Coordinates of C-alpha atoms in Angstrom, one line a residue:
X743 CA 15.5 13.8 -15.3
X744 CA 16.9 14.4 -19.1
X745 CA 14.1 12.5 -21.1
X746 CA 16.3 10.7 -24.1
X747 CA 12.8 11.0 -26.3
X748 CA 10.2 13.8 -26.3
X749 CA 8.1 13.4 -23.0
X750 CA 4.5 12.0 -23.7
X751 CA 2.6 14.5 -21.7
X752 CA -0.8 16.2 -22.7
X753 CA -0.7 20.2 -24.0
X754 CA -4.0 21.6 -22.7
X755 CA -2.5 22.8 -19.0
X756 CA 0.5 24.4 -20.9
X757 CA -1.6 25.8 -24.3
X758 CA -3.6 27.4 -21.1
X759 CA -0.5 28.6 -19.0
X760 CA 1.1 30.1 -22.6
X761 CA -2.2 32.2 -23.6
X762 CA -0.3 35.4 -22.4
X763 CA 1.9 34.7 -25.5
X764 CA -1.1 35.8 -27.4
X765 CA -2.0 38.8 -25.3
X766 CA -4.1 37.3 -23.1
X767 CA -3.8 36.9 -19.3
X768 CA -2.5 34.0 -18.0
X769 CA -4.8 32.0 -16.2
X770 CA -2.7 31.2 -13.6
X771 CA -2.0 34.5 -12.6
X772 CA -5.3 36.7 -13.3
X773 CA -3.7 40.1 -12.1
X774 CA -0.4 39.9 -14.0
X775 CA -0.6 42.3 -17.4
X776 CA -0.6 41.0 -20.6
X777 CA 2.6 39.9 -21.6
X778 CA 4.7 40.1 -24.7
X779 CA 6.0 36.3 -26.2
X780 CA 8.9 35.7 -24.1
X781 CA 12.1 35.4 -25.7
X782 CA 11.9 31.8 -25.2
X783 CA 8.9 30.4 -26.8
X784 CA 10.5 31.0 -30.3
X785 CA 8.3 28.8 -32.2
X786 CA 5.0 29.7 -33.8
X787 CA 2.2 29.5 -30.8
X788 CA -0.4 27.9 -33.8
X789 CA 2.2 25.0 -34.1
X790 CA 1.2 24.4 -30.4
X791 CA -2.2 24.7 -30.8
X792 CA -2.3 22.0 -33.7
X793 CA -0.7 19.8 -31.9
X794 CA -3.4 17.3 -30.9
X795 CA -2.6 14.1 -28.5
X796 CA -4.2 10.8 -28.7
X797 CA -5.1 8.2 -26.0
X798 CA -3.0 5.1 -25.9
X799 CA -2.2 2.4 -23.9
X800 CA -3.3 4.8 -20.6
X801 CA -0.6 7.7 -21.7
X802 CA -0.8 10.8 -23.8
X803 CA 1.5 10.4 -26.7
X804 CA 1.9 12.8 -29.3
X805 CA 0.5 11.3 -32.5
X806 CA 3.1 12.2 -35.2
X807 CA 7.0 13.2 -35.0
X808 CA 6.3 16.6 -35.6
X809 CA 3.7 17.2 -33.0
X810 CA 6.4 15.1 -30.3
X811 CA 8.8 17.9 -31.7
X812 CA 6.2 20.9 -30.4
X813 CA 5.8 18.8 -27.0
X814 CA 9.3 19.0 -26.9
X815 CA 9.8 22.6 -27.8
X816 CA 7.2 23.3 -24.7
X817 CA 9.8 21.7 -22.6
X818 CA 12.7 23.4 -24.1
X819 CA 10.9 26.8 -23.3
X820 CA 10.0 25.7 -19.4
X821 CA 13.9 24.9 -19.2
X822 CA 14.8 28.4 -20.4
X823 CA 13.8 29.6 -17.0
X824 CA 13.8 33.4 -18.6
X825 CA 10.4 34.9 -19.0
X826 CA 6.6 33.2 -18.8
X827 CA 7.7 29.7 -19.8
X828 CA 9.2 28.3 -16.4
X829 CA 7.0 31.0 -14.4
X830 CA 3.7 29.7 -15.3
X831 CA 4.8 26.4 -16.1
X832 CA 5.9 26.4 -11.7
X833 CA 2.6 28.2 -11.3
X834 CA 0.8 25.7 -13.1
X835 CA 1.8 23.2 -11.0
X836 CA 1.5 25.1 -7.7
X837 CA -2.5 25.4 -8.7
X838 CA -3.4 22.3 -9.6
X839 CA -1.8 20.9 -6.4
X840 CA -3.9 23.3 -4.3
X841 CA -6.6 22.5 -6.5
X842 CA -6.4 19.3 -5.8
X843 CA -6.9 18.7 -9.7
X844 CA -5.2 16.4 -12.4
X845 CA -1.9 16.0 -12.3
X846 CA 0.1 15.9 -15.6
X847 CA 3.4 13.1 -14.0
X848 CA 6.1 14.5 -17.0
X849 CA 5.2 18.3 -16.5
X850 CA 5.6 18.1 -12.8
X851 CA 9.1 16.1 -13.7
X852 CA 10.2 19.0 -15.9
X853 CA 9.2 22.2 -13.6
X854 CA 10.8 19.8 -10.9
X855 CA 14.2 19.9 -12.7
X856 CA 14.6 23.7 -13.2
X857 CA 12.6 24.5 -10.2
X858 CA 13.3 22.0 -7.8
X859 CA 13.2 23.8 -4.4
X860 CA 9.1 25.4 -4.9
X861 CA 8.0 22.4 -6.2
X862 CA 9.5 19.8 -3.4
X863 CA 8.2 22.0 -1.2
X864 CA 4.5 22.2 -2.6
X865 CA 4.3 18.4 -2.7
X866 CA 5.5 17.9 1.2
X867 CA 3.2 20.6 2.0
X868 CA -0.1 18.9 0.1
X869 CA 1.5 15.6 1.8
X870 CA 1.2 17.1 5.5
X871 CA -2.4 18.3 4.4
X872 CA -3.7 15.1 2.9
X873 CA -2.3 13.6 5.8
X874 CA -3.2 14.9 8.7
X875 CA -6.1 13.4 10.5
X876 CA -8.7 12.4 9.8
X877 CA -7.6 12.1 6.5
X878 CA -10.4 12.6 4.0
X879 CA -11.3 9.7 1.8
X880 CA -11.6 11.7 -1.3
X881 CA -8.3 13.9 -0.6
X882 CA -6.5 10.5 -0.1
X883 CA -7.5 8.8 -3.4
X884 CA -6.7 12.1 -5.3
X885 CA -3.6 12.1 -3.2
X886 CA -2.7 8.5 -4.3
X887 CA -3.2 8.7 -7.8
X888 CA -2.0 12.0 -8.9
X889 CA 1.3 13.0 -6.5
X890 CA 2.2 9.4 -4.6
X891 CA 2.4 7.6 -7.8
X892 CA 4.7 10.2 -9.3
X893 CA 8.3 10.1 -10.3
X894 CA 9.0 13.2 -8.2
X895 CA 9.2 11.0 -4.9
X896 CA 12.8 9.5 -6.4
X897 CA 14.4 13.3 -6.9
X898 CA 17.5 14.3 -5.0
X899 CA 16.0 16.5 -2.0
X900 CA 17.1 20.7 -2.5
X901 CA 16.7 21.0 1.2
X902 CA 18.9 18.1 2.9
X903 CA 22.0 16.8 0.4
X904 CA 22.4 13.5 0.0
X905 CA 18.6 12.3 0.5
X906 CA 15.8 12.0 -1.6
X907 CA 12.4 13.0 -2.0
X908 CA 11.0 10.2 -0.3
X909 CA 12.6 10.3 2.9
X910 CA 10.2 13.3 3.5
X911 CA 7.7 11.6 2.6
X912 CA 8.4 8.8 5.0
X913 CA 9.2 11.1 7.9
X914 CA 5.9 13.0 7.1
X915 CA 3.8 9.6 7.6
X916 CA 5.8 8.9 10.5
X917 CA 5.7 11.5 12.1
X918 CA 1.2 11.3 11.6
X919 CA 1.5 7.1 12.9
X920 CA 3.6 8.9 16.0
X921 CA 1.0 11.3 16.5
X922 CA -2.1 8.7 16.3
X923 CA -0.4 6.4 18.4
X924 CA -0.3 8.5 21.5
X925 CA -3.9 7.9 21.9
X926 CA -4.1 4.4 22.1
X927 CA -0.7 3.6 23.6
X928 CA -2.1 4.8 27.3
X929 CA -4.6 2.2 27.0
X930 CA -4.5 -0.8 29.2
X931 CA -6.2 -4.2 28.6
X932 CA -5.3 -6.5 31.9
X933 CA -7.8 -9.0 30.8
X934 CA -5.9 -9.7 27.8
X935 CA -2.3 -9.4 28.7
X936 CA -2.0 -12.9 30.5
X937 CA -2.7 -14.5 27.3
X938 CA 0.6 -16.5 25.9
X939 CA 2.1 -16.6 22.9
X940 CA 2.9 -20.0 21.8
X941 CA 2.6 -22.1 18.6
X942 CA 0.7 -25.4 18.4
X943 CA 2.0 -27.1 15.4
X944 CA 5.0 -29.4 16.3
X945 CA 8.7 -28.2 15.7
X946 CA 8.1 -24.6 16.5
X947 CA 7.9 -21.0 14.9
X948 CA 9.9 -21.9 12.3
X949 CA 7.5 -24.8 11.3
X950 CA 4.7 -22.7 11.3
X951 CA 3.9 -22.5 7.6
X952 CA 1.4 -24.1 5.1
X953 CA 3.9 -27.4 4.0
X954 CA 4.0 -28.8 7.8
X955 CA 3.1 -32.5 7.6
X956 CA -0.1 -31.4 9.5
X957 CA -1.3 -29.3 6.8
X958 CA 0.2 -30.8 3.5
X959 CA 0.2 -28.1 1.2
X960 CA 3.7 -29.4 -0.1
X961 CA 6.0 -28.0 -2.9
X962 CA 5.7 -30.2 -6.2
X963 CA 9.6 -30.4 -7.1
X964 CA 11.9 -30.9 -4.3
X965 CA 14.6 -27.6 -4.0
X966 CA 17.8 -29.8 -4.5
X967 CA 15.9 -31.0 -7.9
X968 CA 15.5 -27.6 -9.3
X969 CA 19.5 -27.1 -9.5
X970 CA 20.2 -23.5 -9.7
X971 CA 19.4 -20.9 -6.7
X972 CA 18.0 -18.8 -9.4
X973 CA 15.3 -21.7 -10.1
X974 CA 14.6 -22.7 -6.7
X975 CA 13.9 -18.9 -6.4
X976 CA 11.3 -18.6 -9.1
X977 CA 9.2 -21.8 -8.3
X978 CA 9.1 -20.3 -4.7
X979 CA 8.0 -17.1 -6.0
X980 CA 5.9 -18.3 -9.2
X981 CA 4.9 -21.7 -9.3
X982 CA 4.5 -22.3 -5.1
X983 CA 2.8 -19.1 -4.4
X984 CA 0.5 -19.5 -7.3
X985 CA -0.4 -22.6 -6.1
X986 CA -0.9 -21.4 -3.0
X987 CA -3.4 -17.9 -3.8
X988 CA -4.9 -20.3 -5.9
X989 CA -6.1 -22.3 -3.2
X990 CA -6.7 -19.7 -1.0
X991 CA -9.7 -18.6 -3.5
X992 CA -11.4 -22.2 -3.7
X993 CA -10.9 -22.8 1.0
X994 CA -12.1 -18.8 1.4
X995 CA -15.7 -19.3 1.1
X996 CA -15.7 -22.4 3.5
X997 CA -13.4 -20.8 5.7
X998 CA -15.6 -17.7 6.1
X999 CA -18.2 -19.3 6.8
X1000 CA -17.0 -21.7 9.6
X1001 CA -15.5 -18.7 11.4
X1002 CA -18.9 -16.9 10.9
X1003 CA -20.6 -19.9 12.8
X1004 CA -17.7 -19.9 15.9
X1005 CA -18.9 -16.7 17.0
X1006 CA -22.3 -16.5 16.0
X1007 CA -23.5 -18.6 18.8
X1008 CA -21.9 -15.9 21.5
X1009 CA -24.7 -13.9 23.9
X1010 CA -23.4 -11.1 21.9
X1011 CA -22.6 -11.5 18.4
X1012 CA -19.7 -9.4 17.3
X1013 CA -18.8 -7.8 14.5
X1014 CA -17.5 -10.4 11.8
X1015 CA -15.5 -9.0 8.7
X1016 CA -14.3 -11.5 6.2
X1017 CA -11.3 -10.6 4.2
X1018 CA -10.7 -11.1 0.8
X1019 CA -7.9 -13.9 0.4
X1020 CA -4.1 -11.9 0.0
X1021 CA -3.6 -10.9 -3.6
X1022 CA -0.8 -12.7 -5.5
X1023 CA 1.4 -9.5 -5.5
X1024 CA 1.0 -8.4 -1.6
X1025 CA 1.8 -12.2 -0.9
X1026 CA 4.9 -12.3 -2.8
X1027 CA 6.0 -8.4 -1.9
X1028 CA 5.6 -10.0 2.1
X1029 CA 7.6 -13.4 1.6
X1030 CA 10.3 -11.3 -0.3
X1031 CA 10.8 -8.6 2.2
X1032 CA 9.8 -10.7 5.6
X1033 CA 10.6 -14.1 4.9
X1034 CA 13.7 -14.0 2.6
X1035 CA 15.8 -15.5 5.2
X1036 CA 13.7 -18.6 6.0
X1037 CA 13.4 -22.1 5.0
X1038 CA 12.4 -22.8 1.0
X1039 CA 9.9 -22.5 0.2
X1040 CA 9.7 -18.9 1.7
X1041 CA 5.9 -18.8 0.9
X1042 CA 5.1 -21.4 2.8
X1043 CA 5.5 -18.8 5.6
X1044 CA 2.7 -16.9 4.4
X1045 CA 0.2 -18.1 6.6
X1046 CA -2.8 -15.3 6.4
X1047 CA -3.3 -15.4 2.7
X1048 CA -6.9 -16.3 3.9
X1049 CA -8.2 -14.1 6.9
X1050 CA -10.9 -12.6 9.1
X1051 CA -11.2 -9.9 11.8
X1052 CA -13.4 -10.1 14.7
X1053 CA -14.1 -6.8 16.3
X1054 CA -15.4 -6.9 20.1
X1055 CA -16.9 -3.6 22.0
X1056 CA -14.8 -4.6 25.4
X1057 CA -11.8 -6.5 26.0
X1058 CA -13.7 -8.8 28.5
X1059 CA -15.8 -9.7 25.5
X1060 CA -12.9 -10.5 23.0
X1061 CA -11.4 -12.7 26.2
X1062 CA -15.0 -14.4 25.4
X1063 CA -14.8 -14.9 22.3
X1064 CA -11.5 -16.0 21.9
X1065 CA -11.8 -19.0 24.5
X1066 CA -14.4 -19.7 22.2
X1067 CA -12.5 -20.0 19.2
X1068 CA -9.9 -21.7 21.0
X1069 CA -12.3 -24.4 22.2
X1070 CA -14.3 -25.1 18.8
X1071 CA -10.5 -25.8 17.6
X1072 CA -10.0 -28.8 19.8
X1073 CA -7.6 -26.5 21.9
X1074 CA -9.0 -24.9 25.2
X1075 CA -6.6 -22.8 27.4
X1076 CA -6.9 -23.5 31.2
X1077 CA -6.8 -27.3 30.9
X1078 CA -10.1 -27.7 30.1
X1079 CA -11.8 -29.9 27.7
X1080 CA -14.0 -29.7 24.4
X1081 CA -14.7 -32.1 21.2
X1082 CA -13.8 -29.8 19.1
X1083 CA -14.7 -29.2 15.0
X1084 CA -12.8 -32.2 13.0
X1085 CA -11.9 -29.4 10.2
X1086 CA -10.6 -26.8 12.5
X1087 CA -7.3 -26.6 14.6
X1088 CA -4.9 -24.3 16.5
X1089 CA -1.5 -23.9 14.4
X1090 CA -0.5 -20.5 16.7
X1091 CA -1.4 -17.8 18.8
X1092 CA 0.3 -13.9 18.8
X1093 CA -0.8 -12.1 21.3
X1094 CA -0.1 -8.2 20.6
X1095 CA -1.5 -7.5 24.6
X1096 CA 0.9 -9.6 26.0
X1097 CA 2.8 -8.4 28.9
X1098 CA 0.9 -4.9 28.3
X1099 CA 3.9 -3.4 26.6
X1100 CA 3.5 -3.5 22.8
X1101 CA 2.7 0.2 22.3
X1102 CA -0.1 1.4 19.2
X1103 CA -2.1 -0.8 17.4
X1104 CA -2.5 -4.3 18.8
X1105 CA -4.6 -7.4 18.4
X1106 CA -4.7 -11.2 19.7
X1107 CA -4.4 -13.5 16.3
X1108 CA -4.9 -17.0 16.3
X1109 CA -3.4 -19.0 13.3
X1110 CA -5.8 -22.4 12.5
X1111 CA -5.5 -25.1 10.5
X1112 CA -8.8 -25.0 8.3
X1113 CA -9.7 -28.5 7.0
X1114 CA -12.4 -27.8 3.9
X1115 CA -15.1 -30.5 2.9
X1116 CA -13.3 -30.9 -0.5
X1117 CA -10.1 -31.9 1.6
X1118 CA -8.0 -29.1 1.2
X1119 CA -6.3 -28.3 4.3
X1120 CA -4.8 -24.0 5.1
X1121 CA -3.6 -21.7 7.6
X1122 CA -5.7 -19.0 8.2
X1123 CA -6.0 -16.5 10.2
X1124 CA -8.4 -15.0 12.9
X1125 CA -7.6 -11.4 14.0
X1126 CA -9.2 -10.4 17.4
X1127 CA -9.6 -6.7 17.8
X1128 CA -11.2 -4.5 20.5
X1129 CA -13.3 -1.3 19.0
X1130 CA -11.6 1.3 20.0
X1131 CA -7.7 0.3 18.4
X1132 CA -9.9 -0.5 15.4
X1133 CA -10.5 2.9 14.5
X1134 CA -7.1 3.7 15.2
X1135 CA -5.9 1.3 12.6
X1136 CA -8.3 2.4 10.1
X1137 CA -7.1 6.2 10.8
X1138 CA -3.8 5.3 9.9
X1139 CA -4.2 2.8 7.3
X1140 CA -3.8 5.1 4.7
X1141 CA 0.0 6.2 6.6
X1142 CA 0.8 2.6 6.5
X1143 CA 0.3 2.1 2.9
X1144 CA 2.7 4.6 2.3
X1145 CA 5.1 3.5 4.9
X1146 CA 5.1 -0.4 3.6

């Protein structure tokens, strides 16, 4: 945590944590008597106060090399740890935290390398608030953009050697999905459980992705022309998959609206939510981390980058509306028989109530082969949800983002 350059970090919290170098009380600490300049803050308290910073590029930076020098004088004085400077400075930071206020990323690195035991332990005791259900929308957003996007996560841990920072933070949202899930997992849906698996596209899981000959979203370049791993690799990641959000965008709106149609026509409409299509980034994170170890193009795995959830009140009403869907795709279960949409086909089906056993959140998807009126043929995905485990999911959405 040794900057190698003076650390671009604003000086109004610390100009305000330093006014008892000027007699004044500290407003961190409104009881404390006035205090004498500490033997530490050696340079002249005006330098700091003509020290402006300027906006740029989203950071505070000091705008000259001598006002970079005063920022870096501040720091010198919080590393002292003698007197005011690392005091207030780990006071500061203990305030705005409970405060729930702005947090300045390179102060809290700097109290968090003299004073790393207080300040791991205020963040992992804000975390266990913010988290703890139900979490507050307006909590969570301050949550996410002034502590989880912090540097402090990646410090060695002062209470268990050898770990980090993180790993709290990890068990922490854990610990909150563990705690959620004990409500759902005692529900039972029978209706739903005798539901199979299976995929519908010939060859298999493993051909379950957006090049099968059924679909025909093909690579350009075959792998063994691209020469070098390292190549093959980047037209996966790069050339492929931006081929593949790209499409996504222009099928979405058709997609939408033919999945709007499937289940408007029920006795009971239910609730239809059309997702945006999967941004280029979450698509590429996924195929990295879950598909690494599949067949090239590992993309082509990806096959929900276009997606909708349909949310039921009862489970004998999502058993409804799924035969439905199943039938408007040219694919009833049971052995019966219906036309069928020419665009629309089944690729797969997951059940998540299979064999009653999956514990948590759980869903039925069914995987299609969308066929749009321009000619472009996707996988997408229909998600079919019952009421009650959607308001578990979004309960611990916020959990999840941290745990992925």
């Amino acid at each position: 945590f040794s900057y190698p350059h003076p650390p671009p970090f604003s000086l109004t919290p610390l100009l305000q944590s330093f006014q008892a170098c000027g007699g004044a009380r500290s407003p961190i600490n409104a009881q404390a008597p006035a205090a004498s300049p500490p033997h530490a803050l050696k340079h002249d308290p005006s330098r700091l106060v003509r020290a402006t910073t300027v906006r740029e590029g989203g950071r505070d930076r000091a705008n000259s090399a001598g006002q970079k020098e005063d920022v870096w004088q501040v720091s010198r004085d919080i590393a002292g740890k003698t007197g005011l400077g690392a005091l207030a400075a780990l006071a500061y930071v203990r305030n705005v935290i409970e405060q729930r206020e702005e947090v300045w990323g390179d102060l809290l690195m700097i109290v968090m390398n003299n004073k790393p035991a207080p300040v791991e332990q205020a963040l992992l005791d804000c975390t266990r608030q913010v988290l703890s259900a139900p979490i507050d929308p307006d909590e969570w957003v301050w949550f996410r953009n002034n502590i989880l996007s912090t540097y402090a996560w990646f410090a060695p841990s002062s209470s268990r050697p050898g770990s980090f920072v993180y790993d709290h933070l990890l068990e922490i949202a854990r610990e909150k999905i563990a705690e959620q899930a004990l409500e759902v997992d005692d529900m039972a849906f029978p209706a739903l459980a005798g539901i199979k698996s299976e995929v519908f596209l010939p060859g298999g899981q493993d051909e379950c992705r957006q090049d099968h000959r059924l679909v025909g979203m093909f690579p350009d370049m075959r792998e063994q022309l691209l020469g070098t791993r390292e190549n093959a690799r980047y037209y996966d990641l790069n050339v492929y998959l931006s081929k593949l959000v790209c499409m996504s965008q222009v099928v979405n709106p058709e997609f939408q609206s033919c999945m709007y149609n499937v289940f408007a026509s029920l006795p009971e409409p239910p609730t239809f939510d059309s997702g945006p299509p999967k941004s280029l980034a979450r698509c590429r994170a996924k195929a990295q981390v879950e598909y690494a170890d599949m067949g090239w193009p590992t993309t082509a795995h990806l096959i929900d980058t276009i997606r909708c959830t349909v949310t039921f009140d009862t489970e004998e009403k999502l058993l409804e509306g799924y035969l439905q869907l199943m039938c408007a795709a040219g694919a009833p279960p049971r052995g019966g028989a219906g036309p069928g949409l020419p665009r629309l086909s089944v690729a797969r089906v997951k059940n998540g109530f299979e064999g009653g056993r999956k514990k948590g959140y759980k869903d039925l998807k069914v995987n299609v082969v969308f066929l749009s009126e321009r000619g472009f043929a996707m996988v997408g995905e229909v998600a079919l949800v019952v009421g009650s485990l959607v308001r578990y999911k979004e309960a611990t959405h916020e959990l999840y983002e941290i745990v992925r």
